[in-house]
Coordinates of C-alpha atoms in Angstrom, one line a residue:
Chain A
X179 CA -19.9 15.2 -169.6
X180 CA -17.5 16.5 -172.4
X181 CA -19.2 19.9 -172.0
X182 CA -18.6 19.9 -168.5
X183 CA -14.8 19.2 -168.9
X184 CA -14.2 21.4 -171.6
X185 CA -16.0 24.1 -169.5
X186 CA -13.4 23.1 -166.7
X187 CA -10.4 23.9 -168.6
X188 CA -12.1 27.0 -170.3
X189 CA -12.5 28.4 -166.5
X190 CA -9.1 27.8 -165.5
X191 CA -7.8 31.4 -166.2
X192 CA -11.0 32.4 -164.1
X193 CA -9.5 30.8 -161.0
X194 CA -6.0 32.1 -161.8
X195 CA -7.3 35.8 -161.9
X196 CA -8.8 35.7 -158.9
X197 CA -6.4 34.0 -156.8
X198 CA -4.1 37.1 -155.8
X199 CA -7.1 38.8 -154.6
X200 CA -8.3 35.5 -152.5
X201 CA -4.8 35.4 -150.9
X202 CA -4.6 38.6 -149.9
X203 CA -8.0 38.9 -148.4
X204 CA -7.4 35.5 -146.7
X205 CA -4.3 36.9 -145.1
X206 CA -5.6 40.3 -144.2
X207 CA -9.4 39.8 -143.6
X208 CA -9.8 36.2 -142.8
X209 CA -6.8 35.6 -140.4
X210 CA -7.7 38.7 -138.4
X211 CA -11.3 37.0 -137.9
X212 CA -9.5 33.8 -136.5
X213 CA -7.5 36.2 -134.6
X214 CA -10.8 37.1 -132.6
X215 CA -9.9 34.2 -130.5
X216 CA -7.5 36.4 -128.7
X217 CA -10.8 37.8 -126.9
X218 CA -10.8 34.6 -124.7
X219 CA -7.4 34.7 -123.6
X220 CA -4.9 36.6 -121.7
X221 CA -3.3 37.6 -124.7
X222 CA -0.1 39.5 -124.3
X223 CA 2.4 40.8 -127.3
X224 CA 5.4 39.7 -125.7
X225 CA 4.4 36.0 -124.9
X226 CA 2.9 35.8 -128.4
X227 CA 0.5 33.4 -129.8
X228 CA 2.5 30.4 -128.6
X229 CA 2.3 31.0 -124.9
X230 CA -1.1 32.3 -124.2
X231 CA -3.4 31.2 -121.3
X232 CA -7.3 31.1 -121.8
X233 CA -9.2 32.9 -119.5
X234 CA -12.7 32.3 -120.8
X235 CA -15.1 35.0 -120.4
X236 CA -13.1 37.1 -118.1
X237 CA -12.2 39.6 -120.6
X238 CA -16.0 40.0 -121.3
X239 CA -16.9 40.1 -117.4
X240 CA -14.2 42.8 -117.2
X241 CA -15.6 44.9 -119.7
X242 CA -19.3 44.9 -118.2
X243 CA -17.9 45.7 -115.1
X244 CA -16.0 48.6 -116.2
X245 CA -17.5 51.9 -115.0
X246 CA -18.7 54.0 -117.9
X247 CA -19.2 50.7 -120.1
X248 CA -23.0 51.3 -120.7
X249 CA -22.5 55.1 -121.0
X250 CA -20.3 54.2 -123.8
X251 CA -23.0 51.7 -125.4
X252 CA -25.6 54.3 -124.9
X253 CA -23.5 57.1 -126.6
X254 CA -23.0 55.1 -129.4
X255 CA -26.6 54.3 -130.0
X256 CA -27.6 57.5 -129.3
X257 CA -25.5 59.4 -131.7
X258 CA -25.8 56.9 -134.5
X259 CA -29.7 56.6 -134.4
X260 CA -29.6 60.5 -134.6
X261 CA -27.3 60.5 -137.3
X262 CA -29.4 58.0 -139.2
X263 CA -32.5 59.9 -138.7
X264 CA -30.9 63.1 -139.8
X265 CA -29.3 61.0 -142.7
X266 CA -33.0 59.9 -143.7
X267 CA -34.6 63.2 -143.8
X268 CA -32.4 66.4 -144.3
X269 CA -31.1 64.8 -148.0
X270 CA -34.8 64.2 -148.9
X271 CA -35.8 67.3 -148.1
X272 CA -33.0 69.2 -150.0
X273 CA -33.4 66.7 -152.9
X274 CA -37.2 67.7 -152.9
X275 CA -36.2 71.5 -152.9
X276 CA -33.4 71.0 -155.7
X277 CA -36.0 69.1 -157.8
X278 CA -38.3 72.2 -157.8
X279 CA -35.5 74.4 -159.2
X280 CA -35.6 75.1 -162.9
X281 CA -32.5 77.0 -163.3
X282 CA -30.1 74.3 -164.3
X283 CA -27.0 76.6 -163.8
X284 CA -28.1 77.4 -160.2
X285 CA -29.1 73.7 -159.9
X286 CA -25.8 72.4 -161.0
X287 CA -23.6 74.9 -158.9
X288 CA -25.5 74.2 -155.6
X289 CA -25.4 70.4 -156.4
X290 CA -21.3 70.9 -157.1
X291 CA -20.8 72.9 -154.1
X292 CA -22.8 70.7 -151.5
X293 CA -21.3 67.4 -152.7
X294 CA -17.8 68.9 -151.9
X295 CA -17.6 68.0 -148.2
X296 CA -18.0 64.4 -148.6
X297 CA -14.4 64.1 -150.1
X298 CA -12.9 65.9 -147.4
X299 CA -11.5 63.7 -144.4
X300 CA -12.3 64.1 -140.9
X301 CA -8.8 65.2 -140.0
X302 CA -9.2 68.2 -142.5
X303 CA -12.8 68.7 -141.4
X304 CA -12.2 68.1 -137.5
X305 CA -9.7 70.7 -138.1
X306 CA -11.7 73.1 -139.5
X307 CA -14.5 72.5 -137.0
X308 CA -12.6 72.8 -134.1
X309 CA -11.3 76.1 -135.4
X310 CA -14.6 77.4 -136.3
X311 CA -16.2 76.5 -133.3
X312 CA -13.5 77.9 -131.0
X313 CA -14.6 80.2 -128.2
X314 CA -11.3 82.1 -129.0
X315 CA -12.2 83.8 -132.0
X316 CA -13.8 81.2 -133.8
X317 CA -16.6 82.6 -136.4
X318 CA -19.3 80.9 -134.9
X319 CA -18.7 82.4 -131.5
X320 CA -17.5 85.9 -133.2
X321 CA -21.3 86.0 -134.4
X322 CA -22.8 84.8 -130.9
X323 CA -20.9 87.7 -129.1
X324 CA -22.1 90.1 -132.1
X325 CA -25.6 89.3 -131.1
X326 CA -24.8 89.4 -127.2
X327 CA -24.8 85.9 -126.4
X328 CA -21.8 84.5 -124.1
X329 CA -19.2 82.2 -126.2
X330 CA -20.2 78.6 -126.2
X331 CA -17.3 75.9 -125.8
X332 CA -19.1 73.5 -127.9
X333 CA -16.3 71.1 -128.1
X334 CA -15.7 70.8 -124.5
X335 CA -19.3 70.7 -123.4
X336 CA -21.3 67.6 -122.9
X337 CA -24.7 69.3 -123.4
X338 CA -23.5 70.1 -126.8
X339 CA -21.1 67.7 -127.8
X340 CA -23.5 64.7 -129.4
X341 CA -25.4 67.4 -131.2
X342 CA -22.5 68.8 -132.6
X343 CA -21.4 65.5 -133.9
X344 CA -24.9 65.2 -135.7
X345 CA -24.8 68.5 -137.2
X346 CA -21.6 68.4 -138.4
X347 CA -22.0 64.8 -139.6
X348 CA -24.9 66.2 -141.9
X349 CA -22.9 69.2 -142.8
X350 CA -20.3 67.0 -144.6
X351 CA -23.0 64.1 -145.9
X352 CA -26.2 65.8 -146.7
X353 CA -25.1 66.8 -150.2
X354 CA -23.9 63.6 -151.1
X355 CA -27.1 62.1 -149.8
X356 CA -29.3 63.8 -152.0
X357 CA -27.8 62.1 -155.0
X358 CA -29.8 58.8 -154.7
X359 CA -32.7 60.7 -154.1
X360 CA -32.5 63.0 -157.0
X361 CA -31.9 59.9 -159.3
X362 CA -34.9 58.4 -157.8
X363 CA -37.1 61.6 -158.5
X364 CA -36.0 61.6 -162.2
X365 CA -37.6 58.0 -162.6
X366 CA -40.7 59.1 -161.7
X367 CA -43.2 58.9 -164.3
X368 CA -43.9 62.2 -166.0
X369 CA -47.6 61.6 -167.1
X370 CA -48.6 61.3 -163.6
X371 CA -48.0 64.9 -163.1
X372 CA -49.5 65.7 -165.9
X373 CA -52.7 63.9 -165.1
X374 CA -52.6 65.6 -161.7
X375 CA -52.3 69.1 -163.2
X376 CA -55.5 68.2 -165.5
X377 CA -57.2 67.4 -162.1
X378 CA -56.4 70.5 -160.8
X379 CA -53.8 69.3 -158.1
X380 CA -51.6 72.0 -156.4
X381 CA -47.7 71.6 -156.8
X382 CA -47.9 70.6 -152.6
X383 CA -50.5 67.9 -153.5
X384 CA -48.6 66.8 -156.3
X385 CA -45.5 66.2 -154.0
X386 CA -47.4 64.5 -151.5
X387 CA -49.3 62.2 -153.6
X388 CA -46.8 61.7 -156.4
X389 CA -43.3 62.6 -155.6
X390 CA -43.2 61.4 -152.0
X391 CA -44.7 57.9 -152.7
X392 CA -42.5 57.8 -155.8
X393 CA -39.4 57.8 -153.6
X394 CA -40.7 55.8 -150.8
X395 CA -39.2 52.7 -152.0
X396 CA -36.0 54.1 -151.9
X397 CA -36.5 55.7 -148.6
X398 CA -37.2 52.5 -147.1
X399 CA -34.4 50.5 -148.6
X400 CA -32.0 53.3 -147.2
X401 CA -33.8 52.9 -143.7
X402 CA -33.0 49.0 -143.6
X403 CA -29.6 49.3 -144.9
X404 CA -28.9 51.7 -142.4
X405 CA -29.5 49.3 -139.4
X406 CA -26.1 48.0 -139.8
X407 CA -24.8 51.2 -138.6
X408 CA -26.5 51.5 -135.3
X409 CA -23.3 50.6 -133.4
X410 CA -21.1 52.8 -135.6
X411 CA -21.2 56.1 -133.8
X412 CA -18.6 57.3 -136.6
X413 CA -14.6 56.9 -135.2
X414 CA -13.0 58.9 -137.6
X415 CA -15.2 61.9 -136.7
X416 CA -15.4 61.5 -132.9
X417 CA -11.7 60.8 -132.9
X418 CA -10.8 64.2 -134.5
X419 CA -13.4 66.2 -132.6
X420 CA -13.1 64.8 -129.1
X421 CA -11.2 65.3 -126.0
X422 CA -11.3 64.1 -122.3
X423 CA -13.7 66.7 -121.2
X424 CA -16.5 65.2 -123.4
X425 CA -15.6 61.5 -123.1
X426 CA -18.7 61.4 -120.7
X427 CA -21.1 62.0 -123.8
X428 CA -18.9 61.5 -126.5
X429 CA -17.0 58.4 -126.2
X430 CA -18.1 55.4 -128.5
X431 CA -17.6 51.7 -128.9
X432 CA -14.9 52.3 -131.5
X433 CA -13.0 55.0 -129.8
X434 CA -13.0 52.8 -126.6
X435 CA -11.8 49.7 -128.3
X436 CA -8.8 51.9 -129.8
X437 CA -8.2 53.2 -126.4
X438 CA -8.0 50.0 -124.6
X439 CA -6.2 48.2 -127.3
X440 CA -3.5 50.8 -128.9
X441 CA -3.1 53.0 -125.6
X442 CA -3.4 50.9 -122.7
X443 CA -2.5 47.8 -124.7
X444 CA -5.1 45.4 -123.2
X445 CA -5.1 43.3 -126.6
X446 CA -7.3 40.8 -125.1
X447 CA -10.1 43.0 -123.8
X448 CA -10.3 45.3 -126.7
X449 CA -10.7 42.5 -128.9
X450 CA -13.3 41.1 -126.6
X451 CA -15.3 44.6 -127.4
X452 CA -14.6 44.4 -131.0
X453 CA -16.0 41.0 -131.1
X454 CA -19.1 42.0 -129.3
X455 CA -19.4 44.8 -131.7
X456 CA -18.8 43.0 -134.8
X457 CA -21.4 40.1 -134.0
X458 CA -24.2 42.7 -133.2
X459 CA -23.6 44.6 -136.2
X460 CA -23.4 41.3 -138.2
X461 CA -26.8 40.4 -136.8
X462 CA -28.1 44.0 -137.6
X463 CA -26.8 44.1 -141.2
X464 CA -28.1 40.4 -141.7
X465 CA -31.9 41.6 -140.6
X466 CA -31.2 44.8 -142.7
X467 CA -30.3 43.1 -145.8
X468 CA -33.3 40.6 -145.2
X469 CA -35.5 43.3 -144.9
X470 CA -34.3 45.3 -147.9
X471 CA -34.7 42.3 -149.9
X472 CA -38.1 41.3 -149.0
X473 CA -39.6 44.9 -148.9
X474 CA -37.6 46.4 -152.0
X475 CA -36.3 43.1 -153.7
X476 CA -32.4 44.6 -153.0
X477 CA -29.5 42.3 -153.4
X478 CA -26.0 42.8 -152.8
X479 CA -24.3 41.2 -156.0
Chain B
X1139 CA -45.5 75.6 -166.8
X1140 CA -49.3 76.6 -167.5
X1141 CA -49.6 78.8 -164.5
X1142 CA -47.7 79.9 -161.6
X1143 CA -49.7 80.7 -158.5
X1144 CA -48.6 83.6 -156.3
X1145 CA -47.9 81.0 -153.3
X1146 CA -45.8 78.8 -155.6
X1147 CA -43.7 82.0 -156.7
X1148 CA -43.2 82.6 -153.0
X1149 CA -42.3 79.2 -152.5
X1150 CA -39.8 79.6 -155.3
X1151 CA -38.2 82.5 -154.0
X1152 CA -37.9 80.9 -150.4
X1153 CA -36.4 77.9 -152.1
X1154 CA -33.7 79.5 -153.9
X1155 CA -32.8 81.2 -150.8
X1156 CA -32.8 78.2 -148.7
X1157 CA -30.5 76.4 -151.2
X1158 CA -28.2 79.4 -151.5
X1159 CA -27.6 79.5 -147.5
X1160 CA -26.8 75.7 -147.7
X1161 CA -24.1 76.0 -150.5
X1162 CA -22.8 79.0 -148.5
X1163 CA -22.7 77.0 -145.2
X1164 CA -20.7 74.3 -147.2
X1165 CA -18.5 77.0 -148.6
X1166 CA -17.9 79.5 -145.9
X1167 CA -15.8 77.2 -143.5
X1168 CA -13.2 76.6 -146.4
X1169 CA -12.9 80.4 -147.4
X1170 CA -12.6 81.2 -143.6
X1171 CA -10.0 78.8 -143.7
X1172 CA -8.4 80.3 -146.7
X1173 CA -8.8 83.6 -145.4
X1174 CA -6.9 82.6 -142.1
X1175 CA -4.2 80.9 -144.0
X1176 CA -3.5 84.4 -145.8
X1177 CA -3.7 86.6 -142.8
X1178 CA -1.2 87.6 -140.3
X1179 CA -1.4 85.7 -137.2
X1180 CA -2.0 89.1 -135.0
X1181 CA -4.9 89.4 -137.0
X1182 CA -6.2 86.1 -136.9
X1183 CA -5.9 85.9 -132.9
X1184 CA -7.7 89.3 -132.5
X1185 CA -10.6 87.8 -134.3
X1186 CA -10.8 90.2 -137.2
X1187 CA -10.6 87.6 -140.0
X1188 CA -13.8 86.2 -141.4
X1189 CA -14.0 85.6 -145.2
X1190 CA -11.2 87.8 -146.4
X1191 CA -7.7 87.8 -145.3
X1192 CA -6.5 90.7 -143.2
X1193 CA -3.0 92.2 -143.3
X1194 CA -2.5 89.6 -146.5
X1195 CA 0.7 87.6 -146.2
X1196 CA 2.1 84.6 -147.9
X1197 CA 4.7 84.0 -144.5
X1198 CA 2.5 80.8 -143.4
X1199 CA 3.2 79.2 -146.9
X1200 CA 6.8 79.8 -147.3
X1201 CA 6.8 78.7 -143.5
X1202 CA 5.4 75.4 -144.5
X1203 CA 7.4 75.0 -147.6
X1204 CA 10.6 74.9 -145.9
X1205 CA 9.0 72.6 -143.2
X1206 CA 10.5 69.4 -144.3
X1207 CA 8.1 67.1 -142.5
X1208 CA 5.2 68.6 -144.2
X1209 CA 7.1 68.1 -147.4
X1210 CA 8.2 64.5 -146.6
X1211 CA 4.8 63.6 -145.5
X1212 CA 3.3 65.0 -148.9
X1213 CA 5.7 62.7 -151.0
X1214 CA 4.8 59.6 -148.8
X1215 CA 1.1 60.4 -149.7
X1216 CA 1.6 60.8 -153.2
X1217 CA 3.7 57.4 -153.4
X1218 CA 0.8 55.9 -151.3
X1219 CA -1.6 57.0 -153.7
X1220 CA 0.2 56.0 -156.7
X1221 CA 1.4 52.4 -155.5
X1222 CA -2.1 51.9 -153.7
X1223 CA -4.2 52.8 -157.0
X1224 CA -1.9 50.5 -159.3
X1225 CA -2.6 47.5 -156.7
X1226 CA -6.3 48.3 -156.1
X1227 CA -7.1 48.7 -159.7
X1228 CA -5.4 45.7 -160.7
X1229 CA -6.9 43.3 -158.3
X1230 CA -10.2 45.1 -158.5
X1231 CA -10.3 44.2 -162.2
X1232 CA -9.0 40.7 -161.7
X1233 CA -11.6 39.9 -159.0
X1234 CA -14.4 41.6 -160.8
X1235 CA -14.0 39.9 -164.3
X1236 CA -14.6 36.2 -162.9
X1237 CA -17.5 37.3 -160.5
X1238 CA -19.3 38.8 -163.4
X1239 CA -19.6 35.5 -165.2
X1240 CA -22.8 33.8 -164.7
X1241 CA -23.0 31.0 -162.2
X1242 CA -24.3 28.5 -164.8
X1243 CA -20.9 28.9 -166.9
X1244 CA -18.4 29.7 -163.9
X1245 CA -19.9 27.4 -161.1
X1246 CA -17.3 28.7 -158.3
X1247 CA -18.8 32.2 -158.8
X1248 CA -21.2 32.2 -156.0
X1249 CA -18.8 30.5 -153.5
X1250 CA -15.8 33.1 -154.4
X1251 CA -18.5 36.1 -154.2
X1252 CA -19.4 35.7 -150.7
X1253 CA -16.0 35.1 -149.6
X1254 CA -15.2 38.8 -150.7
X1255 CA -18.9 40.1 -149.5
X1256 CA -18.7 38.4 -146.3
X1257 CA -15.6 40.8 -145.4
X1258 CA -17.7 43.9 -145.8
X1259 CA -20.1 42.3 -143.1
X1260 CA -17.7 41.0 -140.4
X1261 CA -14.4 41.8 -139.6
X1262 CA -11.5 41.0 -137.2
X1263 CA -11.5 44.5 -135.8
X1264 CA -8.7 46.6 -134.6
X1265 CA -6.2 44.5 -132.7
X1266 CA -6.2 41.3 -134.8
X1267 CA -5.7 43.2 -138.0
X1268 CA -3.0 45.0 -136.4
X1269 CA -1.2 42.0 -135.3
X1270 CA -1.7 40.2 -138.6
X1271 CA 0.0 43.2 -140.3
X1272 CA 3.0 43.2 -137.5
X1273 CA 3.3 39.4 -138.0
X1274 CA 3.4 39.7 -141.9
X1275 CA 6.5 41.9 -141.2
X1276 CA 5.1 45.1 -143.3
X1277 CA 4.8 47.2 -140.0
X1278 CA 6.8 50.7 -140.7
X1279 CA 6.6 50.1 -144.2
X1280 CA 4.5 51.8 -147.2
X1281 CA 2.8 48.3 -147.7
X1282 CA 1.4 48.2 -144.4
X1283 CA -0.9 51.2 -146.0
X1284 CA -1.9 49.3 -148.9
X1285 CA -1.9 45.5 -148.5
X1286 CA -4.4 45.3 -145.9
X1287 CA -7.1 47.1 -148.2
X1288 CA -5.6 45.9 -151.4
X1289 CA -9.1 44.4 -152.8
X1290 CA -11.7 47.0 -152.0
X1291 CA -14.7 45.1 -152.4
X1292 CA -17.1 47.6 -152.8
X1293 CA -15.2 48.8 -155.7
X1294 CA -15.2 45.2 -156.9
X1295 CA -19.1 45.1 -156.5
X1296 CA -19.3 48.5 -158.6
X1297 CA -17.1 47.2 -161.4
X1298 CA -18.8 43.5 -161.5
X1299 CA -22.1 45.2 -162.0
X1300 CA -20.7 47.5 -164.8
X1301 CA -19.3 44.2 -166.5
X1302 CA -22.6 42.4 -166.2
X1303 CA -24.5 45.6 -167.8
X1304 CA -22.1 44.9 -171.0
X1305 CA -23.8 43.3 -174.1
X1306 CA -23.4 39.5 -174.2
X1307 CA -22.3 39.8 -177.7
X1308 CA -19.2 41.2 -176.9
X1309 CA -17.8 38.4 -175.2
X1310 CA -19.5 35.8 -177.6
X1311 CA -17.6 38.0 -180.6
X1312 CA -14.3 37.6 -178.9
X1313 CA -14.7 34.0 -178.2
X1314 CA -15.7 33.5 -181.7
X1315 CA -12.3 35.0 -182.9
X1316 CA -10.3 32.7 -180.6
X1317 CA -9.6 35.2 -177.8
X1318 CA -9.3 33.6 -174.3
X1319 CA -10.5 34.8 -170.9
X1320 CA -7.4 37.6 -170.5
X1321 CA -7.6 38.7 -173.9
X1322 CA -11.3 39.4 -173.7
X1323 CA -10.8 41.3 -170.4
X1324 CA -7.8 43.2 -171.9
X1325 CA -9.1 43.8 -175.3
X1326 CA -12.9 43.9 -175.3
X1327 CA -14.0 44.7 -171.6
X1328 CA -11.6 47.2 -170.4
X1329 CA -11.7 49.7 -173.5
X1330 CA -15.6 49.9 -173.2
X1331 CA -15.4 50.1 -169.3
X1332 CA -13.5 53.4 -168.9
X1333 CA -16.4 55.2 -167.2
X1334 CA -16.4 52.7 -164.4
X1335 CA -12.7 52.3 -164.2
X1336 CA -12.4 56.4 -163.8
X1337 CA -14.8 56.2 -161.0
X1338 CA -13.2 53.5 -159.4
X1339 CA -9.9 55.3 -159.7
X1340 CA -11.1 58.5 -158.1
X1341 CA -12.6 56.9 -155.2
X1342 CA -9.2 55.2 -154.7
X1343 CA -7.3 58.2 -155.2
X1344 CA -9.3 60.1 -152.6
X1345 CA -9.4 57.1 -150.2
X1346 CA -5.7 56.7 -150.1
X1347 CA -5.0 60.5 -149.8
X1348 CA -7.7 61.1 -147.1
X1349 CA -6.6 57.6 -145.0
X1350 CA -4.9 58.8 -141.6
X1351 CA -5.6 56.0 -139.1
X1352 CA -3.6 53.2 -140.7
X1353 CA -0.5 55.7 -140.9
X1354 CA -1.1 56.3 -137.2
X1355 CA -1.0 52.6 -136.0
X1356 CA 1.1 51.1 -138.6
X1357 CA 4.1 53.8 -138.8
X1358 CA 6.6 54.1 -135.6
X1359 CA 8.1 57.1 -136.6
X1360 CA 6.4 60.3 -137.4
X1361 CA 8.8 60.9 -140.2
X1362 CA 7.1 58.1 -142.2
X1363 CA 3.6 59.6 -141.8
X1364 CA 1.6 60.2 -145.0
X1365 CA 0.2 64.0 -144.8
X1366 CA -3.5 63.2 -143.2
X1367 CA -1.5 61.2 -140.4
X1368 CA 0.9 64.2 -140.3
X1369 CA -1.6 66.6 -140.3
X1370 CA -4.0 64.5 -137.7
X1371 CA -1.3 64.5 -135.2
X1372 CA -0.4 68.3 -135.3
X1373 CA -4.2 69.1 -135.3
X1374 CA -4.8 66.9 -132.5
X1375 CA -2.1 68.6 -130.2
X1376 CA -3.9 71.8 -130.7
X1377 CA -7.6 70.9 -130.5
X1378 CA -8.1 70.6 -126.7
X1379 CA -6.4 73.9 -126.4
X1380 CA -8.6 75.6 -129.2
X1381 CA -11.6 74.2 -127.9
X1382 CA -11.5 75.7 -124.5
X1383 CA -9.4 78.5 -124.7
X1384 CA -11.0 82.2 -124.1
X1385 CA -10.4 85.1 -126.5
X1386 CA -8.4 87.0 -124.0
X1387 CA -6.1 83.9 -123.7
X1388 CA -6.0 83.5 -127.4
X1389 CA -4.5 86.9 -127.5
X1390 CA -1.8 86.1 -125.5
X1391 CA -1.2 83.0 -127.2
X1392 CA -0.6 84.8 -130.5
X1393 CA 3.0 84.0 -131.1
X1394 CA 2.2 80.3 -130.4
X1395 CA -1.1 79.7 -131.6
X1396 CA 0.0 78.7 -135.2
X1397 CA -3.7 79.0 -136.6
X1398 CA -2.3 80.7 -139.7
X1399 CA 0.1 77.7 -140.3
X1400 CA -2.4 75.1 -139.3
X1401 CA -5.0 76.6 -141.6
X1402 CA -2.6 76.8 -144.6
X1403 CA -1.4 73.1 -144.2
X1404 CA -4.9 71.9 -144.3
X1405 CA -5.7 74.0 -147.2
X1406 CA -2.5 72.6 -149.3
X1407 CA -3.8 69.0 -148.2
X1408 CA -7.2 69.7 -149.6
X1409 CA -5.8 71.0 -152.8
X1410 CA -5.0 67.9 -154.4
X1411 CA -8.6 66.9 -154.0
X1412 CA -9.9 70.0 -155.1
X1413 CA -8.0 69.6 -158.2
X1414 CA -9.4 66.1 -158.9
X1415 CA -12.9 67.3 -157.8
X1416 CA -14.1 68.2 -161.3
X1417 CA -13.4 65.1 -162.8
X1418 CA -14.6 63.3 -159.8
X1419 CA -18.0 65.0 -159.8
X1420 CA -18.7 64.0 -163.6
X1421 CA -18.4 60.2 -162.8
X1422 CA -19.5 59.6 -159.1
X1423 CA -23.1 60.6 -159.7
X1424 CA -23.5 57.9 -162.3
X1425 CA -20.9 55.2 -160.9
X1426 CA -22.5 55.4 -157.5
X1427 CA -26.1 55.0 -158.7
X1428 CA -25.5 52.4 -161.1
X1429 CA -23.7 50.7 -158.5
X1430 CA -25.8 50.7 -155.4
X1431 CA -29.2 50.6 -157.0
X1432 CA -29.8 48.1 -159.6
X1433 CA -33.1 47.1 -161.1

């Protein structure tokens, strides 16, 4: 009993330290969660919170009847699943290739260069990509012209746009993605390889039977954790690369939420869409973390 | 290496070639950008600039350095980084320290931890977040870019895992000497946590420097845009045009296309990141691996 009281007094500074953070998170993260309630109202910025009228599920009904709504859902899932698939394979392959390099200077140089695009924002990369892919003098089309191919309007063509998103996303992130696999590769027991060499296993067989099983747990972990991203098409990237010509193939939930909410000022409809997205994502993240915990014994904190 | 077979040697050669190409693919667009920024606009629009400046000129840079909006935005971004870093770092440490205690000695820990982690899993979204920023009266001020993200939970987790990895004896020795929690944090924990503080610092600096969306929705006047937002609005105006224009049209647009000034502004805005990148690289690999995969 006495111990509990002493512990209480001793812990007071801990509570005091954490309070400023609590207050800010309460205001800027939790109050907005309560604000999701406007999804069930006919909210107008002029009337404010006091004079709101409830309209039940009208906003959701309106959304589901919007022409193109299902197309946007499809675009989002299509783009994000392709990105997740690429993000789970390309970095593993590059990490395996890097792992075979014996020259440390070469390895370091390559790593330094391929990690870099991760730290540039999509504004900057968007600017670069628009320029590089431009049919009017962009370097890719100059090359295509040189080999005798007609210029392609990559960013204005619905056939190309989703794939351009996936490719440029990998271009930005594949290097950074290798970090986690390279770390896993170094933790594989060396003696397994020595034993395999004695048994006469080729490099290829060593990779297949030792290296890949060795990084399988981390690959499974990354797969389960990426589940929460299925509704994230990548707002920053899409917003900085798309234009009305490619809405049909490139418009995703987040860009739609933005346009309905801040360009058309339909606050309640936009919030309703945001609410759907948040809830589905929460469920997906929950399932992902649960699987990660069961399969890889992963815990958030 | 006892014996290298001929087929493995072929593989190694191909491997080096593939990795070199990948590295060049990451580098070329930036080199291309740099080359464009130092070339004359007529050379650029005739499509003759690849990886080396044609008709070398500094004119686009002198033009930008006289552009008040660019300079103003640059200043806003600098202020944002300094202010944002201070706020983020103080709050990260103050939150991470109590959360790093065992639940047996600090019973509220689990509740507090979930309170923060839940914000990573669920959010009110765009409009409710915007309305709260508006209602708290910080719209149109630098605080709108700092307060909503003042407690970066990912960094808190990184820091907290680092604190947990420190030897228990450190804290016990401090307690023996009669130090309280604040003293222990300040004089014992922080001096040994510099590597993870550096990691968090660099992530935060890059994050604030690159952030553009909040500037776009929370700042009314373009004069107050941070650099990334200014750049975004400038590029957005050009992008549809650049995406669809043909080579012939591009030549007609020589005078108005501004590809060179655009390129030089993009380059100047990544310069600070390139400058911190060597330091960044030393820490993030370790920090990231420790923070995300434990056990």
